[in-house]
Coordinates of C-alpha atoms (C1' of nucleotides) in Angstrom, one line a residue:
Chain L
M123 CA 23.0 8.9 19.6
A124 CA 23.3 8.0 16.0
L125 CA 20.4 7.2 13.6
V126 CA 21.1 4.1 11.7
V127 CA 19.2 3.4 8.4
H128 CA 19.0 0.3 6.3
D129 CA 20.2 1.4 2.8
T130 CA 19.0 -0.7 -0.1
L131 CA 21.9 0.3 -2.3
T132 CA 24.6 -1.0 0.1
R133 CA 22.3 -3.6 1.6
S134 CA 23.5 -2.6 5.0
E135 CA 22.7 -0.5 8.0
R136 CA 24.4 2.9 7.7
E137 CA 24.7 5.8 10.1
F138 CA 22.7 8.7 8.8
V139 CA 24.8 11.7 7.9
P140 CA 22.8 14.5 6.1
R141 CA 24.2 16.2 3.0
D142 CA 23.7 19.6 4.7
P143 CA 24.1 19.7 8.5
G144 CA 20.8 20.1 10.3
K145 CA 18.7 19.6 7.1
V146 CA 17.1 16.5 5.6
S147 CA 15.9 16.2 2.1
I148 CA 13.4 13.5 1.2
Y149 CA 11.9 12.3 -2.1
V150 CA 9.3 9.7 -2.1
C151 CA 7.7 8.3 -5.3
G152 CA 4.0 9.2 -5.2
V153 CA 0.9 7.7 -6.7
T154 CA -0.4 7.6 -10.2
P155 CA -3.9 9.0 -9.5
Y156 CA -6.2 6.8 -11.5
N157 CA -8.1 5.1 -8.7
Y158 CA -8.7 5.1 -4.9
C159 CA -5.8 4.2 -2.6
H160 CA -5.7 0.7 -1.1
I161 CA -3.8 0.2 2.1
G162 CA -0.8 -1.2 0.2
N163 CA -0.6 2.1 -1.7
A164 CA -0.8 4.0 1.6
R165 CA 1.9 2.2 3.5
P166 CA 4.9 4.1 2.1
Y167 CA 3.3 7.4 2.8
L168 CA 2.5 6.4 6.4
V169 CA 6.0 5.1 6.8
W170 CA 7.5 8.3 5.5
D171 CA 5.1 10.4 7.5
V172 CA 6.6 8.8 10.6
I173 CA 10.2 9.1 9.4
R174 CA 9.8 12.8 8.7
R175 CA 8.1 13.4 12.0
Y176 CA 10.9 11.6 13.8
L177 CA 13.6 13.6 11.9
S178 CA 11.8 16.8 12.9
Y179 CA 11.6 15.5 16.5
K180 CA 15.3 15.1 16.3
G181 CA 15.7 18.7 15.4
Y182 CA 16.3 18.5 11.6
S183 CA 14.7 20.9 9.3
V184 CA 13.0 18.5 6.8
R185 CA 12.1 19.1 3.2
Y186 CA 9.8 16.4 1.9
V187 CA 8.9 16.1 -1.8
Q188 CA 6.4 13.7 -3.2
N189 CA 5.3 13.6 -6.8
F190 CA 2.1 12.8 -8.7
T191 CA 2.5 10.9 -11.9
D192 CA -0.4 12.6 -13.6
V193 CA 0.1 11.4 -17.1
D194 CA 0.4 7.7 -17.8
D195 CA -1.2 4.8 -19.7
K196 CA -3.5 3.9 -16.8
I197 CA -4.8 7.4 -16.5
I198 CA -5.3 7.8 -20.2
K199 CA -7.2 4.5 -20.3
R200 CA -9.4 5.6 -17.4
A201 CA -10.0 9.0 -19.1
N202 CA -11.1 7.3 -22.3
E203 CA -13.4 4.9 -20.4
E204 CA -15.1 7.8 -18.7
G205 CA -15.0 10.2 -21.6
I206 CA -13.2 12.9 -19.6
S207 CA -9.7 14.3 -19.9
A208 CA -6.6 12.7 -18.4
L209 CA -6.2 15.9 -16.4
E210 CA -9.6 15.5 -14.9
V211 CA -9.0 12.0 -13.9
A212 CA -5.8 12.9 -12.2
D213 CA -7.3 15.9 -10.4
R214 CA -10.1 13.8 -9.1
Y215 CA -8.0 11.1 -7.7
I216 CA -5.5 13.4 -6.2
K217 CA -8.3 14.9 -4.2
E218 CA -9.4 11.4 -3.2
Y219 CA -5.7 10.6 -2.3
F220 CA -5.7 13.5 0.1
Y221 CA -9.0 12.5 1.6
D222 CA -7.4 9.1 2.4
M223 CA -4.2 10.5 3.7
D224 CA -6.0 12.9 6.0
A225 CA -8.0 10.0 7.5
L226 CA -4.7 8.4 8.3
G227 CA -3.3 11.6 9.9
I228 CA -0.6 11.8 7.3
K229 CA 0.9 15.3 7.1
R230 CA 1.3 17.0 3.8
A231 CA 4.6 17.0 1.9
D232 CA 6.2 20.3 1.3
V233 CA 6.0 20.0 -2.5
Y234 CA 3.8 17.8 -4.7
P235 CA 5.3 18.3 -8.1
R236 CA 3.2 17.0 -11.1
V237 CA 4.7 15.6 -14.2
T238 CA 2.6 17.7 -16.5
D239 CA 4.0 20.9 -14.9
H240 CA 7.5 19.8 -15.6
I241 CA 7.6 18.9 -19.3
P242 CA 10.3 21.5 -20.3
D243 CA 12.5 20.2 -17.5
I244 CA 12.0 16.7 -18.6
V245 CA 12.8 17.5 -22.2
A246 CA 15.9 19.3 -21.1
M247 CA 17.2 16.3 -19.2
V248 CA 16.5 13.9 -22.1
E249 CA 18.4 16.2 -24.4
K250 CA 21.2 16.2 -22.0
L251 CA 21.3 12.4 -21.9
I252 CA 21.4 12.3 -25.7
E253 CA 24.3 14.8 -25.6
T254 CA 26.3 12.7 -23.2
G255 CA 25.7 9.6 -25.3
N256 CA 23.5 7.9 -22.8
A257 CA 20.4 8.0 -24.9
Y258 CA 19.4 7.6 -28.5
V259 CA 16.4 8.5 -30.7
L260 CA 14.3 6.0 -32.5
D261 CA 11.3 7.1 -34.6
G262 CA 10.2 9.8 -32.2
D263 CA 10.9 7.7 -29.1
V264 CA 14.0 8.3 -27.0
Y265 CA 15.6 5.4 -25.2
Y266 CA 18.2 5.2 -22.4
S267 CA 21.1 3.0 -23.2
V268 CA 21.8 0.8 -20.2
E269 CA 25.1 -0.3 -21.6
S270 CA 26.3 3.3 -21.5
F271 CA 26.1 3.3 -17.7
P272 CA 28.6 0.8 -16.3
E273 CA 27.0 0.7 -12.9
Y274 CA 23.6 -0.3 -14.2
G275 CA 22.1 -2.8 -11.8
K276 CA 23.9 -1.6 -8.6
L277 CA 20.7 -0.8 -6.7
S278 CA 18.8 -4.0 -7.4
G279 CA 21.9 -6.2 -7.4
R280 CA 21.4 -7.5 -10.8
S281 CA 23.7 -7.7 -13.8
L282 CA 22.6 -7.0 -17.3
E283 CA 23.3 -10.7 -18.0
D284 CA 20.9 -11.8 -15.3
L285 CA 18.3 -9.3 -16.5
K286 CA 18.5 -10.5 -20.0
A287 CA 18.2 -14.1 -18.9
G288 CA 15.2 -13.4 -16.8
A289 CA 13.4 -11.1 -19.2
R290 CA 9.7 -12.0 -19.3
V291 CA 8.7 -9.4 -21.9
E292 CA 8.7 -9.3 -25.6
V293 CA 11.7 -7.3 -26.5
D294 CA 11.5 -4.5 -29.1
A295 CA 14.2 -5.6 -31.6
R296 CA 15.0 -2.0 -32.5
K297 CA 16.5 -1.3 -29.1
H298 CA 20.2 -1.5 -28.7
H299 CA 19.9 -3.6 -25.6
P300 CA 16.8 -5.5 -24.4
M301 CA 16.9 -3.5 -21.1
D302 CA 17.0 -0.1 -22.7
F303 CA 14.0 1.8 -21.4
V304 CA 12.0 4.7 -22.8
L305 CA 12.7 8.3 -21.8
W306 CA 10.3 9.9 -24.2
K307 CA 7.4 8.2 -25.9
A308 CA 6.0 9.4 -29.2
S309 CA 2.3 10.0 -28.7
K310 CA -0.4 7.9 -30.4
E311 CA -3.6 9.3 -31.8
G312 CA -5.8 10.8 -29.0
E313 CA -3.2 10.8 -26.3
P314 CA -2.1 13.8 -24.5
A315 CA 1.1 15.1 -26.1
W316 CA 3.7 17.8 -25.8
D317 CA 6.0 19.2 -28.4
S318 CA 9.6 18.1 -28.2
P319 CA 12.7 18.1 -30.4
W320 CA 11.7 14.5 -31.4
G321 CA 8.1 15.3 -32.2
P322 CA 4.9 15.2 -30.1
G323 CA 5.0 12.8 -27.2
R324 CA 5.1 12.4 -23.4
P325 CA 7.6 11.4 -20.8
G326 CA 8.5 7.8 -20.0
W327 CA 7.8 6.6 -16.5
H328 CA 11.2 6.9 -14.8
I329 CA 12.5 10.2 -16.0
E330 CA 10.0 12.4 -14.1
C331 CA 11.3 11.3 -10.7
S332 CA 14.9 12.0 -11.7
V333 CA 13.9 15.5 -13.0
M334 CA 11.7 16.5 -10.2
S335 CA 13.8 15.2 -7.3
L336 CA 16.9 16.9 -8.7
K337 CA 14.9 20.1 -9.3
Y338 CA 13.5 20.4 -5.8
L339 CA 16.2 18.8 -3.8
G340 CA 19.4 19.0 -5.8
P341 CA 21.9 16.2 -6.5
G342 CA 22.9 14.0 -3.6
F343 CA 19.8 14.6 -1.6
D344 CA 19.4 12.5 1.5
F345 CA 16.5 10.0 1.2
H346 CA 14.8 8.4 -1.7
G347 CA 12.0 6.1 -0.8
G348 CA 9.1 4.0 -2.0
G349 CA 7.6 0.5 -2.1
S350 CA 10.1 -2.3 -2.5
D351 CA 8.6 -3.1 -5.9
L352 CA 10.1 0.2 -7.1
V353 CA 13.7 -1.0 -6.6
F354 CA 13.7 -2.5 -10.0
P355 CA 13.2 -1.1 -12.5
H356 CA 12.0 2.3 -11.4
H357 CA 14.7 3.3 -9.0
E358 CA 17.5 1.5 -10.8
N359 CA 16.6 3.6 -13.9
E360 CA 16.4 6.8 -11.9
I361 CA 19.9 6.2 -10.8
A362 CA 21.1 5.5 -14.3
Q363 CA 19.5 8.6 -15.7
S364 CA 20.4 11.0 -12.9
E365 CA 24.0 10.0 -12.4
A366 CA 24.6 9.9 -16.1
A367 CA 23.2 13.4 -16.4
T368 CA 24.8 15.0 -13.4
G369 CA 27.9 13.0 -13.0
T370 CA 27.4 12.8 -9.3
A371 CA 25.7 10.5 -6.8
F372 CA 22.0 10.7 -7.0
A373 CA 20.6 10.0 -3.5
R374 CA 22.5 9.2 -0.3
Y375 CA 20.1 6.6 1.3
W376 CA 17.6 4.3 -0.4
V377 CA 14.7 3.2 1.9
H378 CA 12.1 0.7 0.7
N379 CA 9.1 -0.5 2.6
G380 CA 7.7 -4.0 2.5
F381 CA 4.5 -5.0 0.9
I382 CA 1.0 -5.6 2.2
N383 CA -0.4 -9.0 1.4
M384 CA -3.8 -10.3 1.7
G385 CA -4.4 -13.9 2.5
G386 CA -0.8 -14.6 1.9
E387 CA -0.8 -13.0 -1.5
K388 CA 0.3 -9.5 -2.6
M389 CA -2.4 -7.0 -2.4
A390 CA -2.8 -5.6 -5.9
K391 CA -5.6 -4.4 -8.1
S392 CA -4.7 -7.0 -10.7
V393 CA -5.2 -9.8 -8.1
G394 CA -8.4 -8.2 -7.0
N395 CA -7.7 -8.5 -3.3
V396 CA -7.5 -4.9 -2.4
T397 CA -8.9 -3.2 0.7
R398 CA -9.2 0.5 0.2
V399 CA -8.2 2.9 2.9
R400 CA -11.8 4.3 3.0
D401 CA -13.2 0.8 3.4
I402 CA -11.4 0.6 6.7
V403 CA -11.7 4.1 8.1
K404 CA -15.5 4.0 7.7
E405 CA -15.5 1.2 10.3
Y406 CA -12.4 1.9 12.4
P407 CA -10.7 5.1 13.5
G408 CA -7.9 6.2 11.2
P409 CA -5.3 6.0 14.0
A410 CA -6.2 2.4 14.6
L411 CA -5.2 1.5 11.1
R412 CA -2.1 3.6 11.7
Y413 CA -1.2 1.7 14.8
Y414 CA -1.9 -1.6 13.0
M415 CA 0.6 -0.8 10.3
L416 CA 3.2 0.7 12.6
S417 CA 3.3 -2.3 14.9
T418 CA 5.2 -4.1 12.1
H419 CA 8.7 -2.9 11.1
Y420 CA 8.4 -1.0 7.8
R421 CA 10.6 -3.4 5.8
S422 CA 8.6 -6.5 6.8
P423 CA 5.6 -7.5 4.9
I424 CA 2.2 -7.2 6.5
D425 CA -0.4 -9.9 5.9
F426 CA -3.5 -7.7 6.3
N427 CA -6.5 -9.2 8.0
M428 CA -9.6 -7.1 8.7
E429 CA -10.2 -9.3 11.7
D430 CA -7.1 -7.9 13.4
M431 CA -8.5 -4.4 13.2
P432 CA -10.5 -4.6 16.5
A433 CA -7.4 -5.4 18.4
A434 CA -5.6 -2.5 16.8
Q435 CA -8.5 -0.2 17.7
R436 CA -8.5 -1.4 21.3
G437 CA -4.7 -0.8 21.5
W438 CA -5.0 2.7 20.1
E439 CA -8.0 3.5 22.4
R440 CA -5.7 2.7 25.3
L441 CA -3.5 5.6 24.3
R442 CA -6.4 7.9 23.5
N443 CA -8.0 7.2 26.9
L444 CA -4.8 8.0 28.7
E445 CA -4.5 11.3 26.7
E446 CA -8.0 12.3 27.7
N447 CA -7.5 11.3 31.3
L448 CA -4.3 13.3 31.5
D449 CA -6.1 16.3 30.0
R450 CA -8.8 16.0 32.6
A451 CA -6.5 15.5 35.5
L452 CA -4.4 18.5 34.6
A453 CA -7.1 20.9 33.5
G454 CA -6.6 24.1 35.5
Q455 CA -3.8 22.7 37.5
E456 CA -0.7 24.7 38.5
T457 CA 2.1 22.7 36.9
A458 CA 5.2 24.8 37.6
M459 CA 7.9 22.5 39.0
P460 CA 8.5 23.3 42.7
Q461 CA 12.1 23.9 44.0
D462 CA 12.3 20.9 46.3
L463 CA 11.2 17.6 45.0
S464 CA 10.3 14.5 46.9
S465 CA 12.3 11.4 46.2
N466 CA 9.2 9.8 44.6
A467 CA 9.0 12.7 42.2
R468 CA 12.6 12.6 41.3
E469 CA 12.4 8.9 40.7
F470 CA 9.4 9.3 38.4
L471 CA 11.2 12.1 36.5
S472 CA 14.2 9.9 35.9
K473 CA 12.0 7.1 34.7
L474 CA 10.5 9.5 32.2
A475 CA 14.0 10.2 30.9
E476 CA 14.6 6.5 30.5
Y477 CA 11.5 6.1 28.4
R478 CA 12.5 9.0 26.2
S479 CA 15.8 7.4 25.6
A480 CA 14.4 4.0 25.0
F481 CA 12.0 5.4 22.4
E482 CA 14.9 7.1 20.7
V483 CA 17.0 4.0 20.7
A484 CA 14.1 2.2 19.0
M485 CA 13.6 4.9 16.3
D486 CA 17.3 5.3 15.8
S487 CA 17.4 1.6 14.9
D488 CA 16.2 1.9 11.4
F489 CA 12.9 3.5 12.5
N490 CA 11.7 0.6 14.6
T491 CA 8.2 1.8 15.2
A492 CA 7.1 -1.5 16.6
Q493 CA 9.6 -1.3 19.4
A494 CA 9.0 2.4 19.8
S495 CA 5.2 1.9 20.3
G496 CA 6.1 -0.7 22.9
V497 CA 7.9 2.0 24.8
L498 CA 5.0 4.3 24.5
F499 CA 2.7 1.6 26.0
D500 CA 5.2 1.1 28.9
L501 CA 5.1 4.8 29.5
A502 CA 1.3 4.7 29.4
R503 CA 1.1 2.1 32.0
D504 CA 3.3 4.1 34.4
L505 CA 1.2 7.2 33.7
N506 CA -2.0 5.4 34.4
S507 CA -0.7 4.1 37.6
Y508 CA 0.5 7.5 38.6
L509 CA -2.9 8.9 37.8
A510 CA -4.6 6.3 40.0
A511 CA -2.2 6.6 42.9
G512 CA -3.6 9.8 44.4
N513 CA -4.8 13.3 44.0
I514 CA -3.2 15.3 41.2
T515 CA -2.2 18.5 43.0
G516 CA 1.0 20.4 43.8
E517 CA 4.1 18.5 43.1
R518 CA 2.2 15.6 41.7
A519 CA 0.6 17.8 39.1
A520 CA 3.9 19.3 38.1
V521 CA 5.4 15.9 37.7
L522 CA 2.5 14.4 35.9
A523 CA 2.5 17.4 33.5
K524 CA 6.1 16.4 32.6
G525 CA 4.9 12.9 31.9
R526 CA 2.1 14.2 29.8
D527 CA 4.5 16.3 27.7
L528 CA 6.7 13.3 27.1
F529 CA 3.7 11.0 26.2
L530 CA 2.4 13.6 23.7
S531 CA 5.7 14.3 22.2
L532 CA 6.5 10.6 21.6
G533 CA 2.9 9.9 20.6
E534 CA 3.1 12.7 18.1
V535 CA 6.1 11.1 16.3
L536 CA 4.0 8.0 15.7
G537 CA 0.9 10.1 15.0
L538 CA -1.1 8.2 17.7
T539 CA -1.8 11.1 20.0
G540 CA -3.1 14.6 19.5
V541 CA -5.6 13.2 17.0
D542 CA -8.5 15.5 16.3
E543 CA -11.4 13.2 16.4
G544 CA -14.1 15.8 16.6
G545 CA -15.8 17.5 13.8
Q546 CA -17.8 20.7 14.2
D547 CA -20.7 18.6 15.3
R548 CA -18.8 17.5 18.2
V549 CA -19.6 20.6 20.2
M550 CA -23.3 20.1 19.9
V551 CA -23.2 16.4 20.5
D552 CA -21.2 17.0 23.6
G553 CA -23.8 19.4 24.9
L554 CA -26.5 16.9 24.4
V555 CA -24.6 14.2 26.1
R556 CA -23.9 16.5 29.0
L557 CA -27.6 17.1 29.4
V558 CA -28.4 13.4 29.3
A559 CA -25.6 12.6 31.7
E560 CA -27.0 15.2 34.2
L561 CA -30.5 13.6 34.0
R562 CA -29.0 10.2 34.6
Q563 CA -27.1 11.5 37.6
E564 CA -30.4 12.6 39.1
A565 CA -31.8 9.1 38.5
R566 CA -28.8 7.6 40.2
A567 CA -29.3 10.0 43.1
R568 CA -32.8 8.6 43.5
K569 CA -31.3 5.2 43.3
D570 CA -33.3 4.6 40.1
Y571 CA -30.7 2.4 38.7
A572 CA -33.0 0.9 36.1
T573 CA -33.2 4.3 34.4
A574 CA -29.6 5.0 34.9
D575 CA -28.6 1.7 33.2
R576 CA -31.0 2.1 30.4
V577 CA -29.6 5.5 29.6
R578 CA -26.1 4.2 29.7
D579 CA -26.9 1.2 27.5
R580 CA -28.7 3.2 24.9
L581 CA -25.9 5.7 24.7
A582 CA -23.5 2.8 24.3
E583 CA -25.5 1.6 21.3
L584 CA -25.0 5.0 19.8
G585 CA -21.2 4.6 20.3
I586 CA -21.1 6.9 23.4
V587 CA -19.5 5.3 26.3
L588 CA -20.5 6.8 29.7
E589 CA -18.4 6.2 32.7
D590 CA -19.1 7.0 36.3
T591 CA -16.1 8.2 38.2
S592 CA -15.5 9.7 41.7
A593 CA -15.3 13.1 39.9
G594 CA -18.7 12.6 38.2
P595 CA -19.7 11.1 34.8
R596 CA -17.6 11.4 31.7
W597 CA -17.9 10.0 28.3
R598 CA -16.1 9.2 25.1
Y599 CA -17.1 8.4 21.5
N600 CA -16.3 5.1 19.9
Chain E
rG287 C1' 16.6 -20.0 -13.8
rG288 C1' 18.4 -15.4 -11.1
rU289 C1' 17.8 -12.0 -6.7
rG290 C1' 15.9 -11.0 -1.9
rC291 C1' 12.7 -11.6 2.6
rG292 C1' 10.4 -14.4 6.4
rG293 C1' 8.8 -18.8 9.8
rU294 C1' 8.8 -16.2 17.9
rG295 C1' 2.8 -17.7 23.0
rG296 C1' -4.6 -18.2 21.2
rC297 C1' -3.8 -13.7 17.5
rG298 C1' -0.6 -9.5 15.9
rA299 C1' 4.5 -8.4 16.7
rA300 C1' 9.7 -6.7 18.8
rG301 C1' 14.2 -8.9 20.0
rU302 C1' 20.0 -11.0 16.0
rG303 C1' 25.3 -14.0 21.4
rG304 C1' 24.6 -13.7 28.0
rC305 C1' 19.4 -10.2 32.7
rU306 C1' 12.7 -13.3 34.3
rA307 C1' 11.9 -13.8 25.3
rA308 C1' 9.3 -6.4 24.8
rC309 C1' 4.7 -4.4 23.6
rG310 C1' -0.7 -4.6 21.9
rC311 C1' -5.2 -7.7 21.7
rC312 C1' -7.8 -12.0 23.6
rG313 C1' -8.7 -15.3 28.1
rU314 C1' -8.6 -16.1 33.5
rG315 C1' -8.3 -14.4 38.8
rG316 C1' -8.1 -10.0 41.8
rU317 C1' -8.4 -4.4 43.2
rC318 C1' -11.7 -0.2 42.4
rU319 C1' -17.3 0.5 41.2
rG320 C1' -24.5 0.5 43.2
rC321 C1' -23.5 -2.6 38.7
rA322 C1' -20.3 -1.4 34.9
rA323 C1' -16.5 1.1 32.1
rA324 C1' -11.6 2.9 32.4
rA325 C1' -7.3 1.8 35.0
rC326 C1' -4.0 -1.1 37.9
rC327 C1' -2.0 -6.0 39.8
rA328 C1' -1.4 -11.2 38.9
rU329 C1' -1.5 -15.1 35.3
rU330 C1' -0.6 -17.3 30.0
rA331 C1' 6.1 -19.6 25.2
rU332 C1' 11.6 -24.2 30.2
rG333 C1' 10.8 -22.2 24.6
rC334 C1' 11.6 -18.9 19.3
rG335 C1' 10.0 -24.1 11.7
rC336 C1' 13.1 -29.0 11.8
rC337 C1' 18.0 -31.5 12.4
rG338 C1' 23.1 -31.0 13.4
rG339 C1' 27.4 -27.8 14.6
rU340 C1' 30.4 -23.6 16.8
rU341 C1' 30.6 -21.4 21.9
rC342 C1' 31.4 -21.2 29.0
rA343 C1' 26.7 -19.2 26.8
rA344 C1' 22.3 -19.1 20.6
rA345 C1' 15.6 -17.4 19.1
rU346 C1' 20.2 -14.6 17.9
rC347 C1' 26.4 -17.3 14.5
rC348 C1' 27.5 -21.7 10.8
rG349 C1' 25.7 -26.0 7.7
rG350 C1' 21.7 -29.0 5.9
rC351 C1' 16.4 -29.6 5.4
rC352 C1' 11.0 -28.3 5.3
rC353 C1' 7.4 -24.4 4.6
rG354 C1' 5.6 -19.4 3.0
rC355 C1' 6.2 -14.8 0.3
rA356 C1' 8.0 -11.0 -3.0
rC357 C1' 10.9 -9.0 -7.2
rC358 C1' 13.1 -10.1 -12.2
rU359 C1' 6.7 -6.9 -16.5
rC360 C1' 2.7 -2.0 -15.0
rC361 C1' 2.8 -2.1 -9.7
rA362 C1' 3.4 1.4 -3.3

RNA sequence: GGUGCGGUGGCGAAGUGGCUAACGCCGUGGUCUGCAAAACCAUUAUGCGCCGGUUCAAAUCCGGCCCGCACCUCCA
């Protein structure tokens, strides 16, 4: 079955064919670490986390590169405000970035190149662009000449004429064309600077991604992604630089995610309506936020509302409860598939195959995580029914184990199962709860239900949900 | 001004020509339970912004209108 991807460049759905058979190369524009991540910042990384998980699931060997823009005006400003170096600001917020990504269960990229580690590469590419006549020097600055690249505007679907007409910025009259953008910026007093053939300075914003993506993935790599606001000018400029320098196509597929709004307005620090990732994960489980964001297709905007989080949490808990119940039911069970299967068992197994294929159809349709999660819930309902239908032994255990494997393998793609919720304290807390549960069982045996209820209620207040089942008490942590 | 996206049940959200309009949450009734919880079953849009049109058949295609949003500047 073919994976189909919506490509911003062609504005169409295209079948995915990798540059190198069996391998996928991905470059996603990373953050400028000068502040904590809000959920709008986090969306692309969540989206790409799922995309790369799915590509791995499909058997591709994935190489995923995501940069850090660790020198830039905002970082310098922040450094000056706090009286520390730009490097210290970047290091600090990179650490915070990982803290937030971990809370969301986002796996690490293979490489996190930083701009400041690639200055010689950047200088080399700027020199190359000057050589090829695509760039010019102006008082220590170097500009890219958009008129030198006939296809300029092909990604964002704009012509130079449109852009000139719509320009909302004061144009530097020295530039050859109003849309020319800076490749190398001469440094001002007190700014971080590196030596270059044009004097001390630092890279412009767009050049880093061209340099680092080409360095780590080579020309014509498979996916280039980021938020939809990066289409213009950032990605447009990356194409112009890279294709002018290499003479070949830059990236094969351009994938852009929609924005997160807040009260109908774009979430942005400048608007002041941001909700940080950590503001949410201190109140709700990380996977709940994950599920919340994945229940909308990645290209659609999400109007974030904190009041929708409880519903997302409940939804995710449904999956988590099932995962726990399956673990319990199958613990210590012999799950080797017997030779002869009953017709019930065969029927259930074929149903499992249908769920797998429905999930793949959804994900193959431009990574439709909303539909895919629907399939996961359908599967969950069947597994719950199966679990409730009788004792899990013999053939039933073997069949259920297959169901569990499927559930976990699909859940893993979305990152909604296999979540490690416990810290090291969990072991001790678990021991304490086991003790309390035993005492409560004794109370119940005496028909002292007042005590039994009090224990359960008090535990519930602490976020520990105790349940009585035919197999004895069990509990989970909310 | 230019470019693009969207309006589906109480809420969130899939579905882009044809089965009963997925799925999650909430509500209601039931099963199970000492009571609960979890889970399961049943139930909740004769209708998919509005008006026309095409078609045997449209939420899905076409035209018009209304409303919301984003990008064109740093921005995920």
